[in-house]
CSV table of C-alpha atoms in Angstrom, one decimal:
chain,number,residue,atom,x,y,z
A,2,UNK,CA,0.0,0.0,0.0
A,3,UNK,CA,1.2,3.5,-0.8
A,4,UNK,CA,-0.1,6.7,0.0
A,5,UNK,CA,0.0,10.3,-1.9
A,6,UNK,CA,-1.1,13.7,-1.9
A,7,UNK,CA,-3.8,13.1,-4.5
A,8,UNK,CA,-4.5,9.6,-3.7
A,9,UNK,CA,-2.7,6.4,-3.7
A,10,UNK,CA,-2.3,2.6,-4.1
A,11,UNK,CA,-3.2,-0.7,-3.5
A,12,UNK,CA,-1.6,-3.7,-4.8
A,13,UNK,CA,-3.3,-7.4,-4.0
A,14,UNK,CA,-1.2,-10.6,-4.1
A,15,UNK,CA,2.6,-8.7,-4.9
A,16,UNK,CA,4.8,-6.2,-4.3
A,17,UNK,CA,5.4,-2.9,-6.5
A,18,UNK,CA,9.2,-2.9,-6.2
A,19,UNK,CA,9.2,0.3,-7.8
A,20,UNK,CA,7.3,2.3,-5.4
A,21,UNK,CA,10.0,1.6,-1.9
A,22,UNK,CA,13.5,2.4,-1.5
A,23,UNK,CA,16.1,0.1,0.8
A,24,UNK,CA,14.6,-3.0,2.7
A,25,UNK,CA,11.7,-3.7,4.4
A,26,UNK,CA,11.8,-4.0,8.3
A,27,UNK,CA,8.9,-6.5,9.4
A,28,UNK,CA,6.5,-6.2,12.7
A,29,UNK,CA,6.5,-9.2,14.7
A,30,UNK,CA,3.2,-11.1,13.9
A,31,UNK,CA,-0.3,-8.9,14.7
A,32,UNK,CA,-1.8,-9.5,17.9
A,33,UNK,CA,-5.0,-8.7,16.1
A,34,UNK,CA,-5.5,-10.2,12.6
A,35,UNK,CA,-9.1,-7.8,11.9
A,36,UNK,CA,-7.4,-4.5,12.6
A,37,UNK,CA,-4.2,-5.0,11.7
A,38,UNK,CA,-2.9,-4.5,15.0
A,39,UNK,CA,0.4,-4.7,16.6
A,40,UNK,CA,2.8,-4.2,19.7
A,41,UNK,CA,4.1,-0.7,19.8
A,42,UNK,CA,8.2,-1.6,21.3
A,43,UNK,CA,8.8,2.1,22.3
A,44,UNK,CA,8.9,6.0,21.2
A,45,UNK,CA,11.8,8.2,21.1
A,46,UNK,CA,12.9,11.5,19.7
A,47,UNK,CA,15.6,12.6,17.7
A,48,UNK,CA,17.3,15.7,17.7
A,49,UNK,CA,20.4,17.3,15.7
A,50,UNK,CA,21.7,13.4,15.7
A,51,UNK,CA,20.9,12.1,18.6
A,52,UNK,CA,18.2,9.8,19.5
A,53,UNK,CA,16.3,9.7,23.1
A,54,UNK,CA,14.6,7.1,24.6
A,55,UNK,CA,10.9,8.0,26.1
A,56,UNK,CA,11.0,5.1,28.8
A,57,UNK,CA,8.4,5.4,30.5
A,58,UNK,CA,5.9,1.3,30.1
A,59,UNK,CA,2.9,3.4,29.1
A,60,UNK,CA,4.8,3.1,25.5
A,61,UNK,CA,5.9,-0.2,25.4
A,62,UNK,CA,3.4,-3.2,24.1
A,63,UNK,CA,0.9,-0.4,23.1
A,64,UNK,CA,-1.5,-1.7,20.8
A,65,UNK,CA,-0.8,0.2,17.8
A,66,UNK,CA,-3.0,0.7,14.2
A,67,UNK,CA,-1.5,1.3,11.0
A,68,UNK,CA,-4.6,3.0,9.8
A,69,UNK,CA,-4.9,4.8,6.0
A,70,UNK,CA,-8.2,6.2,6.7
A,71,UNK,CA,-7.1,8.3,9.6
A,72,UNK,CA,-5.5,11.9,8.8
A,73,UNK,CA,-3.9,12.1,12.5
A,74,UNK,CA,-2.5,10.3,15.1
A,75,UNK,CA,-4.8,8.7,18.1
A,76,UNK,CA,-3.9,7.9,21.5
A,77,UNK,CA,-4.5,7.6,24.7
A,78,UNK,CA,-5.1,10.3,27.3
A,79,UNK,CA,-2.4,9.3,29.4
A,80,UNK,CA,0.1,8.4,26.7
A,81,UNK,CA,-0.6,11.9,25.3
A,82,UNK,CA,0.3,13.7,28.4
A,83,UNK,CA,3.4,11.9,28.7
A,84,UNK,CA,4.3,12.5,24.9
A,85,UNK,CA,3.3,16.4,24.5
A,86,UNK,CA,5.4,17.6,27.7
A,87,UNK,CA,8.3,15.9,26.3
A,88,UNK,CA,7.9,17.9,22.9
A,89,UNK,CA,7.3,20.7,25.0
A,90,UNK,CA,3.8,21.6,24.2
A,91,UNK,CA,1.1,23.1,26.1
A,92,UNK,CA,-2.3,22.4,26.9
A,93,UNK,CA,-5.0,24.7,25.9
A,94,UNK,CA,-7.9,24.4,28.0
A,95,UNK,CA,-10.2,26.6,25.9
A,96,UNK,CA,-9.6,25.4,22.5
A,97,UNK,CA,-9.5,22.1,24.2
A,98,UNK,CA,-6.5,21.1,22.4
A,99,UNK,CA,-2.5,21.2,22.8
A,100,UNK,CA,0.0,23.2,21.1
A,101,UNK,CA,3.3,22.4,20.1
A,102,UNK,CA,6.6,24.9,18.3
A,103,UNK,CA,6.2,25.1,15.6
A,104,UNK,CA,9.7,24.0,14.9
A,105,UNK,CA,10.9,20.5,17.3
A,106,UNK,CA,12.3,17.0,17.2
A,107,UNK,CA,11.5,14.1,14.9
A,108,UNK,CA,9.3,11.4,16.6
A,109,UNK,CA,10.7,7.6,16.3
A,110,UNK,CA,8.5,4.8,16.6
A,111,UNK,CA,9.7,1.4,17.4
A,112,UNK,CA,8.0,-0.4,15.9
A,113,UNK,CA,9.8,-3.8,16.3
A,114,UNK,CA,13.1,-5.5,17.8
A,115,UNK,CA,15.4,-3.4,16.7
A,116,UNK,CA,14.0,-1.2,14.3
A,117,UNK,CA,12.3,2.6,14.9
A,118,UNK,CA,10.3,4.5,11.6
A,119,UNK,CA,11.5,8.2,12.2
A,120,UNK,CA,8.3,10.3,11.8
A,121,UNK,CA,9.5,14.5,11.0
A,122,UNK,CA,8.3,16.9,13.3
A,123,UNK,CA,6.9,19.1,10.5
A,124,UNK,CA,4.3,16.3,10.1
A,125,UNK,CA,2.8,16.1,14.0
A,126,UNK,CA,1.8,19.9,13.8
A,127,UNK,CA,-0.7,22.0,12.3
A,128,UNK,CA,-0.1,25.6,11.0
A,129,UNK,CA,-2.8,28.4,12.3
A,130,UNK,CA,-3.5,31.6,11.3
A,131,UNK,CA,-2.7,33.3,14.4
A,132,UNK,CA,0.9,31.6,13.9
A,133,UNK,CA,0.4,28.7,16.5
A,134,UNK,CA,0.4,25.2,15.9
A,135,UNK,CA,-1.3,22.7,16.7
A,136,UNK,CA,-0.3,19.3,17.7
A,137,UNK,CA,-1.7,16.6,15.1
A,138,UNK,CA,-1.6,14.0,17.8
A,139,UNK,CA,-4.9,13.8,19.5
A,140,UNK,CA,-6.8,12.1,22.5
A,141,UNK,CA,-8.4,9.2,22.0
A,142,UNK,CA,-10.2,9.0,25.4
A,143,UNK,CA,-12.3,5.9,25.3
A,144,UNK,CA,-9.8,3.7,23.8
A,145,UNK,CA,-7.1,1.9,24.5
A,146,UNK,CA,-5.3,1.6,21.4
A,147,UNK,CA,-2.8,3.9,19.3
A,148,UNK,CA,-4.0,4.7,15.6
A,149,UNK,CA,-1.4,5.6,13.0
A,150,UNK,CA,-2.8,8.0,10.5
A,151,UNK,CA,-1.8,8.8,7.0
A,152,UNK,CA,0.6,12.2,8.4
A,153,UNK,CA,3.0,9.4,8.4
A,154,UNK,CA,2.3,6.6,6.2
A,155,UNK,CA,2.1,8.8,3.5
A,156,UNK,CA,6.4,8.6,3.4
A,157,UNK,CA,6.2,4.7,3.7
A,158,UNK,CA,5.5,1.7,1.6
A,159,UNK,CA,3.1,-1.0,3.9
A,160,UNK,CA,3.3,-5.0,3.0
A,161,UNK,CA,0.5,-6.4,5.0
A,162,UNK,CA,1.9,-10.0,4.7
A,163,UNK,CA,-0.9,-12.7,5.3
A,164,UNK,CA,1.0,-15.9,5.8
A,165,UNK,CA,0.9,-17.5,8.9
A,166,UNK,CA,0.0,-14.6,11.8
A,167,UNK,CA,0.4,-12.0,9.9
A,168,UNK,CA,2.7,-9.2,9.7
A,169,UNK,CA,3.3,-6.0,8.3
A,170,UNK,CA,6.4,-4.9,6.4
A,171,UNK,CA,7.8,-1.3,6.3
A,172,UNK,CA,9.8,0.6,3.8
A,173,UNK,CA,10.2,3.7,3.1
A,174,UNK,CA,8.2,5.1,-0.4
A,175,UNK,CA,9.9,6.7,-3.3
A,176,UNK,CA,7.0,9.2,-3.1
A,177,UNK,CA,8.1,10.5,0.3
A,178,UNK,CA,9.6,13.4,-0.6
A,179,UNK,CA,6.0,14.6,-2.1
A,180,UNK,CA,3.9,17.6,-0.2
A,181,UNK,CA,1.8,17.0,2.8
A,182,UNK,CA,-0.1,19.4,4.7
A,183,UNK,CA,1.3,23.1,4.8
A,184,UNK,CA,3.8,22.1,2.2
A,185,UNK,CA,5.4,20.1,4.4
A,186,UNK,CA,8.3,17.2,3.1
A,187,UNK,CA,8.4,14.0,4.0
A,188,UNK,CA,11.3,13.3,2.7
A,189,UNK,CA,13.1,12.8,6.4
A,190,UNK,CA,11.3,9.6,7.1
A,191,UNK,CA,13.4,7.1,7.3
A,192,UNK,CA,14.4,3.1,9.5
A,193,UNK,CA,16.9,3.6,12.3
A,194,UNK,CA,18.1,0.0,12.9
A,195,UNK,CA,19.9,-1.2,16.2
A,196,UNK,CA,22.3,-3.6,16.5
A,197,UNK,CA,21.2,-4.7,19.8
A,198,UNK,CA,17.8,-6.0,18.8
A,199,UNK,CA,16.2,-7.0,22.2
A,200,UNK,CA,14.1,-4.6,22.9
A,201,UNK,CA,13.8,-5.6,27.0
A,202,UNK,CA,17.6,-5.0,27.3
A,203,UNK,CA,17.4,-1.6,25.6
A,204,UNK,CA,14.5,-0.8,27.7
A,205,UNK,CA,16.5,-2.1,31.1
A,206,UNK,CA,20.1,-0.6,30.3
A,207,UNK,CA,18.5,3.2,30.2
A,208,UNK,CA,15.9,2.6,33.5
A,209,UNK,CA,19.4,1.9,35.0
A,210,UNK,CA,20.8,5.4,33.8
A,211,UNK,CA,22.8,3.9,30.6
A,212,UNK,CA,22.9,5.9,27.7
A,213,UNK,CA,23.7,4.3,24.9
A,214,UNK,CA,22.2,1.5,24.5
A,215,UNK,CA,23.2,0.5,20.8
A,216,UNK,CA,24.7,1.4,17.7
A,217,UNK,CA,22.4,3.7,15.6
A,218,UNK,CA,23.4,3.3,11.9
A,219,UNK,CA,24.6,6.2,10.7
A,220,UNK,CA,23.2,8.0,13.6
A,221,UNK,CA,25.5,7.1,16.8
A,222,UNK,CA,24.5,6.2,20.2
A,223,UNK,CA,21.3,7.6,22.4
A,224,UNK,CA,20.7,9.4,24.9
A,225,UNK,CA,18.1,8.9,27.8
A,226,UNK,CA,14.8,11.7,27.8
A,227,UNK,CA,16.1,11.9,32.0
A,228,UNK,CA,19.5,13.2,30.9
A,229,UNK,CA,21.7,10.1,31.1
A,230,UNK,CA,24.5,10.3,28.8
């Protein structure tokens, strides 16, 4: 599946090898075969090169949607007021909504052992008129899932892979340096890979204050959210 500005595709039965560049990185198999669903391993941001680790367990195992008919991003209450703070955005109690720079850090999403889909900032917020913007993550208040809209599948290439449990492979599109909203490229998404691939032990090393806990290709070591280095 591929997503553009003025539409799309969908390919049953094969892949287009002409629409991805690189490799795929697979999910490990759904943990719900109707939605599509999977275990979200972690968040993190990166900034001018380096990469930090939100640790807090409200991330990890999140059930997480891959969902092309969403325009935004869904989650939970808490995870939302866990996630803006760190991008240092504000809750607006009128408007009912919260507000981010309009200039920040990338969002990664680990999205299996090993692997993070780096999601550009310009593509979480929302352009005003009165020169704000808003965040393009919202609540999802009844639910306890994550949905991932089409502000970030729109840079990637999806292989929902039926065999056996299921899976879904990521790669990212040729068309990802097309417009999104406001103009905005996303031509920054990209798959950070680890060497150290078990996801616990990454987890583990920075709750004990260890910052780096594995070689980011072509990115260098992390650096814990709590300011271990």
């Amino acid at each position: 599946m591929q997503l553009e500005p003025e539409g799309g595709s969908f390919l049953l039965g094969g892949i287009d090898h002409s629409q991805y560049t690189g490799e795929f990185i697979y999910t490990p198999p759904v943990t719900d075969p109707v939605f599509w669903q999977i275990s979200l391993q972690g968040l993190g941001i990166r900034s001018d090169g380096n990469v930090m680790v939100m640790s807090q367990n409200i991330f990890q195992d999140a059930a997480l949607i891959l969902d092309s008919g969403t325009s935004s991003i869904l989650i939970p209450t808490a995870a939302s007021e866990v996630i803006h703070p760190q991008l240092s955005g504000t809750w607006d109690p009128i408007h009912r909504a919260w507000f981010l720079p309009c200039e920040g850090p990338d969002l990664i999403w680990w999205i299996s052992s090993g692997h993070g889909v780096v999601q550009p900032y310009k593509s979480l917020v929302h352009l005003l008129e009165d020169g704000r913007c808003q965040s393009l993550i919202f609540e999802n208040q009844d639910a306890n899932y994550w949905i991932l809209g089409d502000t970030q599948l729109r840079g990637l290439y999806l292989v929902y892979d039926m065999e056996g449990n299921g899976r879904i492979g990521i790669a990212k599109a040729v068309s990802s340096t097309s417009m999104v909203r406001g103009g905005t490229s996303l031509q920054d998404v990209g798959i950070l890979t680890v060497q150290d691939e078990n996801a616990g032990r990454r987890l583990l090393m920075f709750n004990h204050g260890v910052g780096c806990w594995g070689y980011l290709v072509a990115h260098g070591c992390g650096f814990g959210v709590d300011g271990s280095s």
